[in-house]
Coordinates of C-alpha atoms in Angstrom, one line a residue:
Chain A
X1 CA 21.0 -23.4 11.8
X2 CA 18.9 -26.0 13.6
X3 CA 16.3 -28.1 11.9
X4 CA 13.4 -26.0 13.1
X5 CA 14.9 -22.8 11.9
X6 CA 15.7 -24.4 8.6
X7 CA 12.1 -25.7 8.2
X8 CA 10.7 -22.4 9.2
X9 CA 12.8 -20.7 6.7
X10 CA 11.7 -23.1 4.0
X11 CA 8.1 -22.7 5.0
X12 CA 8.6 -18.9 4.7
X13 CA 9.6 -19.3 1.1
X14 CA 6.4 -21.1 0.5
X15 CA 4.4 -18.4 2.2
X16 CA 6.2 -15.8 0.2
X17 CA 5.6 -17.7 -3.0
X18 CA 1.8 -17.8 -2.2
X19 CA 2.0 -14.0 -2.8
X20 CA 2.7 -14.8 -6.5
X21 CA -0.2 -17.1 -7.2
X22 CA -2.6 -16.4 -9.9
X23 CA -4.8 -13.4 -9.4
X24 CA -8.0 -15.4 -10.1
X25 CA -7.4 -17.4 -6.9
X26 CA -6.8 -14.2 -4.9
X27 CA -10.1 -12.8 -6.2
X28 CA -11.9 -16.1 -5.6
X29 CA -11.0 -16.1 -2.0
X30 CA -11.1 -12.4 -1.3
X31 CA -11.8 -11.4 2.2
X32 CA -14.5 -9.3 3.6
X33 CA -13.6 -5.8 4.4
X34 CA -13.1 -5.5 8.1
X35 CA -15.3 -3.0 9.8
X36 CA -13.6 -3.2 13.2
X37 CA -10.0 -3.0 14.3
X38 CA -9.0 -1.7 10.9
X39 CA -8.5 2.0 10.5
X40 CA -10.1 3.1 7.3
X41 CA -7.6 5.1 5.1
X42 CA -8.0 8.8 5.5
X43 CA -8.7 9.3 1.9
X44 CA -11.3 6.7 1.6
X45 CA -14.8 8.1 1.3
X46 CA -17.6 5.7 2.2
X47 CA -19.0 5.8 -1.3
X48 CA -21.2 2.9 -0.6
X49 CA -23.1 4.7 2.1
X50 CA -24.1 8.2 1.0
X51 CA -26.6 8.4 3.8
X52 CA -23.9 7.8 6.3
X53 CA -21.8 10.4 4.7
X54 CA -24.6 12.9 4.8
X55 CA -25.3 12.1 8.4
X56 CA -21.7 12.6 9.2
X57 CA -21.6 15.9 7.3
X58 CA -24.7 17.2 9.0
X59 CA -23.2 16.4 12.4
X60 CA -19.9 17.9 11.5
X61 CA -20.0 20.9 9.2
X62 CA -16.3 21.4 9.5
X63 CA -15.6 17.8 8.4
X64 CA -18.1 18.3 5.6
X65 CA -16.2 21.3 4.3
X66 CA -13.0 19.4 4.5
X67 CA -14.3 16.4 2.9
X68 CA -15.6 18.4 0.0
X69 CA -12.3 20.2 -0.3
X70 CA -10.5 16.9 -0.3
X71 CA -12.5 15.0 -2.8
X72 CA -13.0 17.8 -5.2
X73 CA -9.5 18.9 -5.3
X74 CA -8.1 19.0 -8.8
X75 CA -4.7 20.2 -7.9
X76 CA -2.2 19.0 -10.5
X77 CA 0.8 16.8 -9.7
X78 CA -0.3 15.9 -6.2
X79 CA -1.1 12.3 -5.1
X80 CA -3.0 12.3 -2.0
X81 CA -1.7 9.9 0.5
X82 CA -2.2 9.9 4.2
X83 CA 0.8 10.2 6.3
X84 CA -1.0 10.2 9.6
X85 CA 0.9 8.2 12.1
X86 CA -1.2 6.0 14.1
X87 CA -1.3 6.8 17.8
X88 CA -2.9 4.5 20.3
X89 CA -6.4 5.6 21.2
X90 CA -5.9 5.6 24.9
X91 CA -2.9 7.9 24.5
X92 CA -5.0 10.2 22.4
X93 CA -7.8 10.1 24.9
X94 CA -5.4 10.8 27.8
X95 CA -4.0 13.7 25.8
X96 CA -7.5 15.0 25.1
X97 CA -8.2 15.1 28.8
X98 CA -5.0 17.1 29.4
X99 CA -5.6 19.5 26.6
X100 CA -9.3 20.1 27.4
X101 CA -8.3 20.7 31.0
X102 CA -5.6 23.1 30.0
X103 CA -8.0 24.8 27.6
X104 CA -10.5 25.3 30.3
X105 CA -8.0 26.5 32.8
X106 CA -6.5 29.0 30.5
X107 CA -9.8 30.4 29.4
X108 CA -11.1 30.5 33.0
X109 CA -8.1 32.6 33.8
X110 CA -9.1 34.9 31.0
X111 CA -12.7 35.1 32.4
X112 CA -14.2 33.4 29.5
X113 CA -17.2 31.2 30.5
X114 CA -16.3 27.6 30.8
X115 CA -19.1 26.5 28.6
X116 CA -17.6 28.6 25.8
X117 CA -14.3 27.1 26.3
X118 CA -15.7 23.6 25.9
X119 CA -17.6 24.6 22.9
X120 CA -14.6 26.0 21.3
X121 CA -13.2 22.6 21.0
X122 CA -16.1 21.0 19.4
X123 CA -14.4 17.8 18.3
X124 CA -13.0 17.2 21.7
X125 CA -16.4 17.8 23.1
X126 CA -17.8 15.4 20.6
X127 CA -15.3 12.8 21.6
X128 CA -15.9 13.0 25.3
X129 CA -19.6 12.8 24.7
X130 CA -19.3 10.1 22.1
X131 CA -21.4 12.2 19.8
X132 CA -20.7 14.3 16.8
X133 CA -23.1 17.2 17.2
X134 CA -21.0 19.6 19.1
X135 CA -19.4 21.5 16.1
X136 CA -22.7 22.8 14.8
X137 CA -24.1 23.8 18.1
X138 CA -20.9 25.5 19.1
X139 CA -20.2 27.4 16.0
X140 CA -21.2 30.8 17.1
X141 CA -19.7 30.6 20.5
X142 CA -16.4 29.5 19.2
X143 CA -15.6 32.9 17.6
X144 CA -15.8 34.5 21.0
X145 CA -13.4 32.0 22.4
X146 CA -11.1 32.4 19.6
X147 CA -11.0 36.2 19.9
X148 CA -10.4 36.0 23.6
X149 CA -7.8 33.4 23.7
X150 CA -4.2 34.4 23.1
X151 CA -3.1 32.7 19.9
X152 CA 0.1 31.3 21.4
X153 CA -1.6 30.2 24.6
X154 CA -4.2 27.7 23.8
X155 CA -5.1 25.7 20.7
X156 CA -8.5 26.9 20.1
X157 CA -10.3 25.1 17.4
X158 CA -12.3 27.5 15.2
X159 CA -15.3 25.7 13.9
X160 CA -16.9 28.5 11.9
X161 CA -13.8 29.2 10.0
X162 CA -13.5 25.5 9.4
X163 CA -17.0 25.2 8.1
X164 CA -16.4 27.9 5.6
X165 CA -13.0 27.1 4.8
X166 CA -12.1 25.5 1.5
X167 CA -8.5 26.1 2.2
X168 CA -6.1 26.8 5.0
X169 CA -6.7 23.7 7.1
X170 CA -4.4 21.7 9.1
X171 CA -3.8 18.0 8.7
X172 CA -5.0 16.1 11.8
X173 CA -4.9 19.2 13.9
X174 CA -3.4 17.8 17.1
X175 CA -5.6 17.1 20.0
X176 CA -8.9 17.6 18.2
X177 CA -7.9 15.4 15.3
X178 CA -7.3 12.7 17.8
X179 CA -10.8 12.8 18.9
X180 CA -11.6 10.5 16.0
X181 CA -9.4 7.9 17.4
X182 CA -10.9 8.2 20.8
X183 CA -14.3 7.7 19.1
X184 CA -13.0 4.6 17.4
X185 CA -11.7 3.2 20.6
X186 CA -15.2 3.5 22.0
X187 CA -16.5 1.4 19.2
X188 CA -17.7 4.1 16.9
X189 CA -17.6 3.0 13.2
X190 CA -14.4 3.9 11.5
X191 CA -16.2 5.0 8.4
X192 CA -14.6 8.4 8.0
X193 CA -11.2 9.5 8.9
X194 CA -12.2 13.1 8.2
X195 CA -15.0 13.0 10.7
X196 CA -13.4 14.8 13.6
X197 CA -10.5 16.6 12.0
X198 CA -10.6 20.2 12.8
X199 CA -8.6 23.3 12.2
X200 CA -6.5 25.0 14.7
X201 CA -5.2 28.4 14.0
X202 CA -2.9 28.4 16.9
X203 CA -0.2 26.0 18.1
X204 CA -1.8 22.8 19.0
X205 CA -0.9 22.6 22.6
X206 CA -1.0 24.8 25.6
X207 CA 2.0 25.6 27.6
X208 CA 0.6 23.4 30.3
X209 CA -0.1 20.6 28.0
X210 CA 3.3 20.9 26.5
X211 CA 4.7 19.8 29.8
X212 CA 2.8 16.6 29.6
X213 CA 4.6 13.7 28.0
X214 CA 1.4 12.2 27.0
X215 CA 0.2 15.2 25.2
X216 CA 3.5 15.5 23.5
X217 CA 3.3 12.0 22.3
X218 CA -0.2 12.5 21.0
X219 CA 0.7 15.5 19.0
X220 CA 3.0 14.6 16.3
X221 CA 4.7 17.5 14.7
X222 CA 4.8 15.8 11.4
X223 CA 1.1 15.8 11.2
X224 CA 0.4 19.3 12.6
X225 CA 2.6 21.1 10.1
X226 CA 0.8 23.9 8.3
X227 CA 1.4 24.1 4.6
X228 CA 2.3 27.7 3.8
X229 CA 0.2 27.4 0.7
X230 CA -3.3 27.0 1.9
X231 CA -4.6 25.8 -1.4
X232 CA -2.4 22.7 -1.2
X233 CA -3.3 21.5 2.2
X234 CA -5.5 18.5 2.6
X235 CA -7.7 17.7 5.5
X236 CA -6.9 14.3 6.8
X237 CA -4.5 13.8 4.0
X238 CA -1.3 15.3 2.9
X239 CA -0.5 16.5 -0.6
X240 CA 2.3 14.3 -1.7
X241 CA 4.2 15.4 -4.7
X242 CA 4.0 13.1 -7.7
X243 CA 7.3 11.2 -7.3
X244 CA 8.1 11.4 -11.0
X245 CA 9.7 14.3 -12.7
X246 CA 9.6 14.7 -16.4
X247 CA 12.4 16.2 -18.4
X248 CA 12.8 17.3 -21.9
X249 CA 16.3 15.9 -22.3
X250 CA 18.3 12.9 -21.2
X251 CA 20.9 15.2 -19.7
X252 CA 18.4 16.9 -17.4
X253 CA 17.1 13.5 -16.3
X254 CA 20.6 12.2 -15.6
X255 CA 21.3 15.2 -13.5
X256 CA 18.1 14.7 -11.5
X257 CA 18.8 10.9 -11.1
X258 CA 22.4 11.4 -10.1
X259 CA 23.7 8.6 -12.4
X260 CA 23.9 7.9 -16.1
X261 CA 22.5 5.2 -18.2
X262 CA 23.8 3.7 -21.5
X263 CA 20.9 3.9 -23.9
X264 CA 20.6 1.5 -26.8
X265 CA 19.6 2.5 -30.2
X266 CA 15.9 2.9 -30.6
X267 CA 14.1 -0.2 -31.8
X268 CA 11.7 0.0 -34.7
X269 CA 9.5 3.0 -34.9
X270 CA 9.9 3.8 -31.3
X271 CA 12.1 6.7 -30.0
X272 CA 12.9 8.0 -26.6
X273 CA 10.3 10.6 -26.1
X274 CA 10.1 10.8 -22.3
X275 CA 12.8 11.1 -19.7
X276 CA 11.6 10.8 -16.1
X277 CA 13.1 10.3 -12.7
X278 CA 12.2 9.8 -9.1
X279 CA 15.2 11.8 -8.0
X280 CA 18.0 9.7 -6.7
X281 CA 15.7 6.7 -6.9
X282 CA 14.8 5.8 -10.5
X283 CA 15.6 6.9 -14.0
X284 CA 13.2 5.9 -16.7
X285 CA 13.2 6.4 -20.5
X286 CA 9.9 5.7 -22.4
X287 CA 10.1 4.8 -26.0
X288 CA 7.0 5.7 -28.0
X289 CA 6.0 6.4 -31.6
X290 CA 5.4 9.9 -32.8
X291 CA 1.6 9.5 -32.2
X292 CA 2.2 8.7 -28.6
X293 CA 1.9 4.9 -28.7
X294 CA 4.2 3.5 -26.1
X295 CA 6.5 0.7 -27.1
X296 CA 8.6 0.0 -24.1
X297 CA 10.5 1.6 -21.3
X298 CA 13.8 1.2 -19.7
X299 CA 14.5 1.7 -16.0
X300 CA 17.6 2.0 -13.9
X301 CA 17.7 2.3 -10.1
X302 CA 20.3 2.0 -7.4
X303 CA 20.1 -1.2 -5.4
X304 CA 19.3 -4.7 -6.4
X305 CA 15.5 -4.7 -6.2
X306 CA 13.3 -5.4 -9.2
X307 CA 12.7 -2.0 -10.8
X308 CA 10.1 -3.1 -13.3
X309 CA 7.2 -2.5 -11.0
X310 CA 5.5 -5.3 -12.9
X311 CA 3.6 -7.5 -10.5
X312 CA 1.8 -9.6 -13.1
X313 CA 2.4 -13.3 -13.4
X314 CA 3.6 -14.4 -16.7
X315 CA 3.4 -17.9 -18.0
X316 CA 7.1 -18.4 -18.5
X317 CA 10.2 -17.1 -16.8
X318 CA 13.7 -17.9 -17.7
X319 CA 17.2 -16.7 -16.9
X320 CA 19.6 -15.8 -19.6
X321 CA 23.3 -15.1 -19.4
X322 CA 24.3 -11.9 -21.2
X323 CA 28.0 -11.5 -20.8
X324 CA 28.6 -11.2 -17.1
X325 CA 24.9 -10.4 -16.4
X326 CA 22.2 -12.8 -15.5
X327 CA 18.9 -11.5 -16.7
X328 CA 15.5 -12.7 -15.9
X329 CA 13.0 -12.7 -18.8
X330 CA 9.3 -13.0 -18.2
X331 CA 7.6 -14.2 -21.3
X332 CA 4.1 -14.1 -22.6
X333 CA 2.9 -15.4 -25.9
X334 CA 6.4 -16.0 -27.0
X335 CA 7.5 -12.5 -26.4
X336 CA 9.5 -10.9 -23.6
X337 CA 7.1 -8.9 -21.4
X338 CA 9.7 -7.9 -18.8
X339 CA 13.5 -8.2 -18.5
X340 CA 15.2 -7.5 -15.2
X341 CA 18.8 -7.7 -14.2
X342 CA 21.4 -6.1 -12.0
X343 CA 25.0 -5.1 -12.4
X344 CA 27.3 -3.2 -10.2
X345 CA 25.3 -1.1 -7.8
X346 CA 22.3 -0.8 -10.0
X347 CA 19.3 -2.8 -11.2
X348 CA 17.7 -2.4 -14.6
X349 CA 14.5 -3.4 -16.3
X350 CA 12.8 -3.3 -19.7
X351 CA 9.1 -3.5 -19.7
X352 CA 7.1 -3.7 -22.9
X353 CA 3.9 -2.3 -24.0
X354 CA 3.1 -2.3 -27.7
X355 CA 6.6 -3.3 -28.8
X356 CA 7.0 -7.1 -28.8
X357 CA 10.6 -8.2 -28.2
X358 CA 11.8 -11.6 -29.1
X359 CA 14.3 -13.1 -26.6
X360 CA 17.2 -12.2 -29.0
X361 CA 16.0 -8.6 -29.3
X362 CA 15.8 -8.3 -25.5
X363 CA 19.2 -9.7 -25.1
X364 CA 20.6 -7.2 -27.5
X365 CA 19.0 -4.4 -25.5
X366 CA 20.4 -5.8 -22.3
X367 CA 23.9 -6.0 -23.8
X368 CA 23.6 -2.4 -25.0
X369 CA 22.4 -1.1 -21.6
X370 CA 24.6 -3.0 -19.3
Chain B
X1 CA -15.6 3.8 -11.4
X2 CA -14.8 0.7 -13.4
X3 CA -11.4 -0.8 -13.0
X4 CA -10.6 -0.2 -16.7
X5 CA -11.4 3.5 -16.2
X6 CA -9.1 3.7 -13.2
X7 CA -6.4 2.0 -15.1
X8 CA -6.8 4.4 -17.9
X9 CA -6.3 7.2 -15.4
X10 CA -2.9 5.6 -14.5
X11 CA -2.0 5.4 -18.1
X12 CA -2.9 9.0 -18.5
X13 CA -0.7 9.8 -15.5
X14 CA -3.6 11.4 -13.8
X15 CA -3.2 11.7 -10.1
X16 CA -6.9 11.0 -9.8
X17 CA -6.0 7.4 -10.4
X18 CA -4.7 7.2 -6.8
X19 CA -7.7 8.8 -5.4
X20 CA -10.1 6.6 -7.3
X21 CA -8.1 3.5 -6.4
X22 CA -8.2 4.5 -2.8
X23 CA -11.9 5.3 -2.9
X24 CA -12.7 1.9 -4.4
X25 CA -10.1 -0.4 -2.8
X26 CA -8.7 1.5 0.1
X27 CA -10.7 -0.4 2.8
X28 CA -10.0 -3.7 1.1
X29 CA -6.2 -3.1 0.9
X30 CA -6.3 -1.9 4.4
X31 CA -7.9 -5.2 5.4
X32 CA -5.3 -7.2 3.5
X33 CA -2.5 -5.4 5.2
X34 CA -4.1 -5.4 8.6
X35 CA -4.4 -9.2 8.5
X36 CA -0.7 -9.4 8.4
X37 CA 0.5 -6.5 10.5
X38 CA -2.3 -6.0 13.0
X39 CA -0.9 -2.5 13.7
X40 CA -2.8 0.5 12.3
X41 CA 0.2 2.8 11.8
X42 CA 2.1 0.1 10.0
X43 CA -0.9 -0.7 7.9
X44 CA -1.3 2.9 6.9
X45 CA 2.2 3.0 5.8
X46 CA 1.8 -0.2 3.7
X47 CA -1.4 1.1 2.1
X48 CA 0.3 4.3 1.1
X49 CA 3.2 2.3 -0.3
X50 CA 0.8 0.1 -2.2
X51 CA -0.5 3.2 -4.0
X52 CA 3.0 4.3 -4.7
X53 CA 4.0 0.9 -6.1
X54 CA 0.8 0.8 -8.2
X55 CA 1.6 4.3 -9.5
X56 CA 5.1 3.2 -10.5
X57 CA 3.9 0.0 -12.0
X58 CA 1.0 1.2 -14.1
X59 CA 1.9 1.8 -16.8
X60 CA 3.5 -0.2 -18.3
X61 CA 1.7 -2.9 -16.6
X62 CA -2.0 -3.2 -17.2
X63 CA -3.4 -5.4 -14.4
X64 CA -6.0 -7.9 -15.5
X65 CA -7.7 -7.9 -12.1
X66 CA -6.9 -4.6 -10.4
X67 CA -8.2 -5.6 -7.0
X68 CA -6.0 -8.8 -6.8
X69 CA -3.1 -6.9 -8.3
X70 CA -3.3 -4.4 -5.5
X71 CA -3.8 -7.1 -2.9
X72 CA -0.6 -8.8 -4.1
X73 CA 1.4 -5.6 -3.8
X74 CA -0.1 -4.9 -0.4
X75 CA 0.6 -8.4 0.8
X76 CA 4.2 -8.3 -0.3
X77 CA 4.9 -4.9 1.3
X78 CA 3.2 -6.0 4.4
X79 CA 5.1 -9.2 4.7
X80 CA 8.4 -7.3 4.3
X81 CA 7.3 -4.9 6.9
X82 CA 6.3 -7.7 9.2
X83 CA 9.7 -9.3 8.8
X84 CA 11.4 -6.0 9.5
X85 CA 9.4 -5.1 12.5
X86 CA 9.4 -8.6 14.0
X87 CA 13.1 -9.4 13.4
X88 CA 13.6 -9.3 17.1
X89 CA 10.5 -11.1 18.2
X90 CA 9.9 -14.0 15.9
X91 CA 7.2 -16.4 16.7
X92 CA 4.4 -14.0 17.3
X93 CA 1.3 -13.1 15.2
X94 CA -0.7 -14.9 12.6
X95 CA 2.1 -14.9 10.1
X96 CA 4.4 -16.9 12.4
X97 CA 1.6 -19.4 13.0
X98 CA 1.1 -19.7 9.3
X99 CA 4.8 -20.4 8.8
X100 CA 4.8 -23.0 11.4
X101 CA 1.8 -24.7 9.8
X102 CA 3.5 -24.6 6.4
X103 CA 6.4 -26.6 7.7
X104 CA 4.0 -29.5 7.2
X105 CA 4.3 -28.8 3.5
X106 CA 8.1 -28.5 3.3
X107 CA 9.2 -31.4 1.1
X108 CA 12.0 -33.7 2.2
X109 CA 13.5 -33.2 -1.2
X110 CA 17.3 -32.6 -0.9
X111 CA 18.8 -29.4 -2.1
X112 CA 21.2 -30.8 -4.6
X113 CA 19.2 -29.1 -7.3
X114 CA 19.3 -25.7 -5.5
X115 CA 16.5 -23.7 -4.1
X116 CA 13.6 -23.4 -6.6
X117 CA 13.1 -19.9 -8.1
X118 CA 10.2 -18.0 -6.6
X119 CA 8.4 -18.1 -9.9
X120 CA 8.9 -21.9 -10.2
X121 CA 7.4 -22.3 -6.8
X122 CA 4.6 -20.0 -7.7
X123 CA 3.9 -22.1 -10.8
X124 CA 3.7 -25.2 -8.8
X125 CA 1.4 -23.5 -6.3
X126 CA -0.9 -22.4 -9.1
X127 CA -1.1 -26.0 -10.4
X128 CA -1.6 -27.2 -6.9
X129 CA -4.4 -24.8 -6.4
X130 CA -6.0 -25.7 -9.7
X131 CA -6.1 -29.3 -8.5
X132 CA -7.8 -28.5 -5.2
X133 CA -11.6 -28.4 -4.9
X134 CA -12.9 -24.8 -4.8
X135 CA -13.7 -25.2 -1.1
X136 CA -10.3 -26.3 -0.2
X137 CA -8.7 -23.7 -2.5
X138 CA -10.6 -20.8 -1.0
X139 CA -9.7 -21.9 2.5
X140 CA -6.0 -22.3 1.6
X141 CA -5.8 -18.9 0.0
X142 CA -7.6 -17.2 2.8
X143 CA -5.2 -18.8 5.2
X144 CA -1.9 -18.4 3.4
X145 CA -2.5 -15.4 1.1
X146 CA -4.7 -13.3 3.3
X147 CA -3.4 -14.8 6.5
X148 CA -6.8 -15.0 8.1
X149 CA -6.9 -17.1 11.3
X150 CA -8.7 -20.4 11.3
X151 CA -11.4 -18.8 13.4
X152 CA -11.8 -16.0 11.0
X153 CA -12.1 -18.3 8.1
X154 CA -14.6 -20.5 9.8
X155 CA -16.7 -17.5 10.6
X156 CA -16.3 -16.1 7.2
X157 CA -17.4 -19.4 5.6
X158 CA -20.0 -20.3 8.2
X159 CA -18.3 -23.6 9.0
X160 CA -16.6 -25.1 12.1
X161 CA -13.0 -24.4 12.9
X162 CA -12.2 -28.1 13.0
X163 CA -13.4 -28.5 9.4
X164 CA -11.1 -25.6 8.4
X165 CA -8.2 -27.1 10.3
X166 CA -8.8 -30.5 8.6
X167 CA -9.0 -28.9 5.1
X168 CA -5.8 -27.0 5.7
X169 CA -4.0 -30.0 7.0
X170 CA -5.0 -32.1 4.0
X171 CA -4.0 -29.3 1.6
X172 CA -0.6 -28.9 3.2
X173 CA 0.0 -32.6 3.0
X174 CA -1.1 -32.6 -0.6
X175 CA 1.2 -29.7 -1.4
X176 CA 4.1 -31.5 0.3
X177 CA 3.5 -34.6 -1.9
X178 CA 3.4 -32.5 -5.0
X179 CA 6.6 -30.6 -4.2
X180 CA 8.3 -33.9 -3.5
X181 CA 7.0 -35.5 -6.7
X182 CA 8.3 -32.6 -8.7
X183 CA 11.5 -32.5 -6.8
X184 CA 11.1 -28.9 -5.8
X185 CA 13.4 -27.8 -3.1
X186 CA 12.3 -24.7 -1.2

């Protein structure tokens, strides 16, 4: 390795270590939230600007219905995370042109007035006009278009259904969903990712558009998948299952994880009351008192990454040798807050809550688990 | 919603914790990640990963400053993604520029003592930052934690770019001196 590479590598270590500086300095220098060039997360509502939200909703009843459905959802065991894949705006815009053209062509062949055809894709119209008033205006006409169009022929966005719908919606419904990105490319605020998302009750692309490479690129099958259970679909978001699974017994958890763990004897008044896994990824045992006060938890996971999930900085860190294992102890106020180590193909961690472990106690636990 | 209430939701294993975190800090974390990656789809993936990491970390961890805690996670994830996606084209982007700048701070200490542990280095950095004036510290953290460009920092603080460059240069030199004095090898 030459000197420059070596220096860069060492500088990289400094840069990486800057990520572990005290949080007070991070907060002190916090950056302003970018309003341009940065796509707002789909699930982020502009809570600081209710007026803007109201305006958006007024202009887009479909989006309003979706937004309400998204934010008010109380579905259990679902963490909402966007899985929308970013697609370059110009690709989306090009796809829109193709799709709107195909839409018009198909509907003209069916003797449906062109104006109706355009109206039937309100978000697309909104995008091309750089305005967001099309959906409301088009609402009644769209039904006609929907009835006329063959379901498998053209992706006809159905605004009335959308506005009324509190279920059965499609995540980022292909071409129309991309209208938002086209808007953003034209300098529109990126305040809401839900703004131009619209439902399509037919495949999202016409036969003509399917021939277009651009259109195909713009329509990601991953994001146009319809959830068979309409009550679990999110607009602009995808319902992602809670990664953790809880089990009543250790045996069940081990079966889910796909590997075993040696458990130490419970410490103090804490007993193993919860067994959880992220299947094939993490096995976790939580020790609590009978009244539910958590004492500590033990984790095991394949690989050599830190499994503790603890990103806090602790005043003291030290390595201890426990048999063949080198464990890292992070210490606060004289007690071990986190212990992490690896052996074989697995990494382990002990993280504490109410239970205060001395170093000796932590080492005994590590011995018992390893 | 207050941070303590959000953290309580995590401890209660309520999925609303993610939603509230996203509502309150989504744009901020998006910004942190975007400064590093400059690619919307990568950023989105990192932001989602940040929520997942937070969900896995809390509990048992109870962050003292939730916003900074999330920013750290997002930064780490984004750096890793940057390294992964730029493995074949090193030398581009703000991160590469930052690394090049930080070679100024690389001490000439020999490596007979072995490479310093990350936490040891972070401890030194914390003491180093403590010793800086607030102005210089903010500039340093904006540049090397948030990876803002010199121009962005200058605009953000309403000062000239040359001033920011000078502050950074002095800080890097001071860091180098400190690392050498403490015989820290990186």
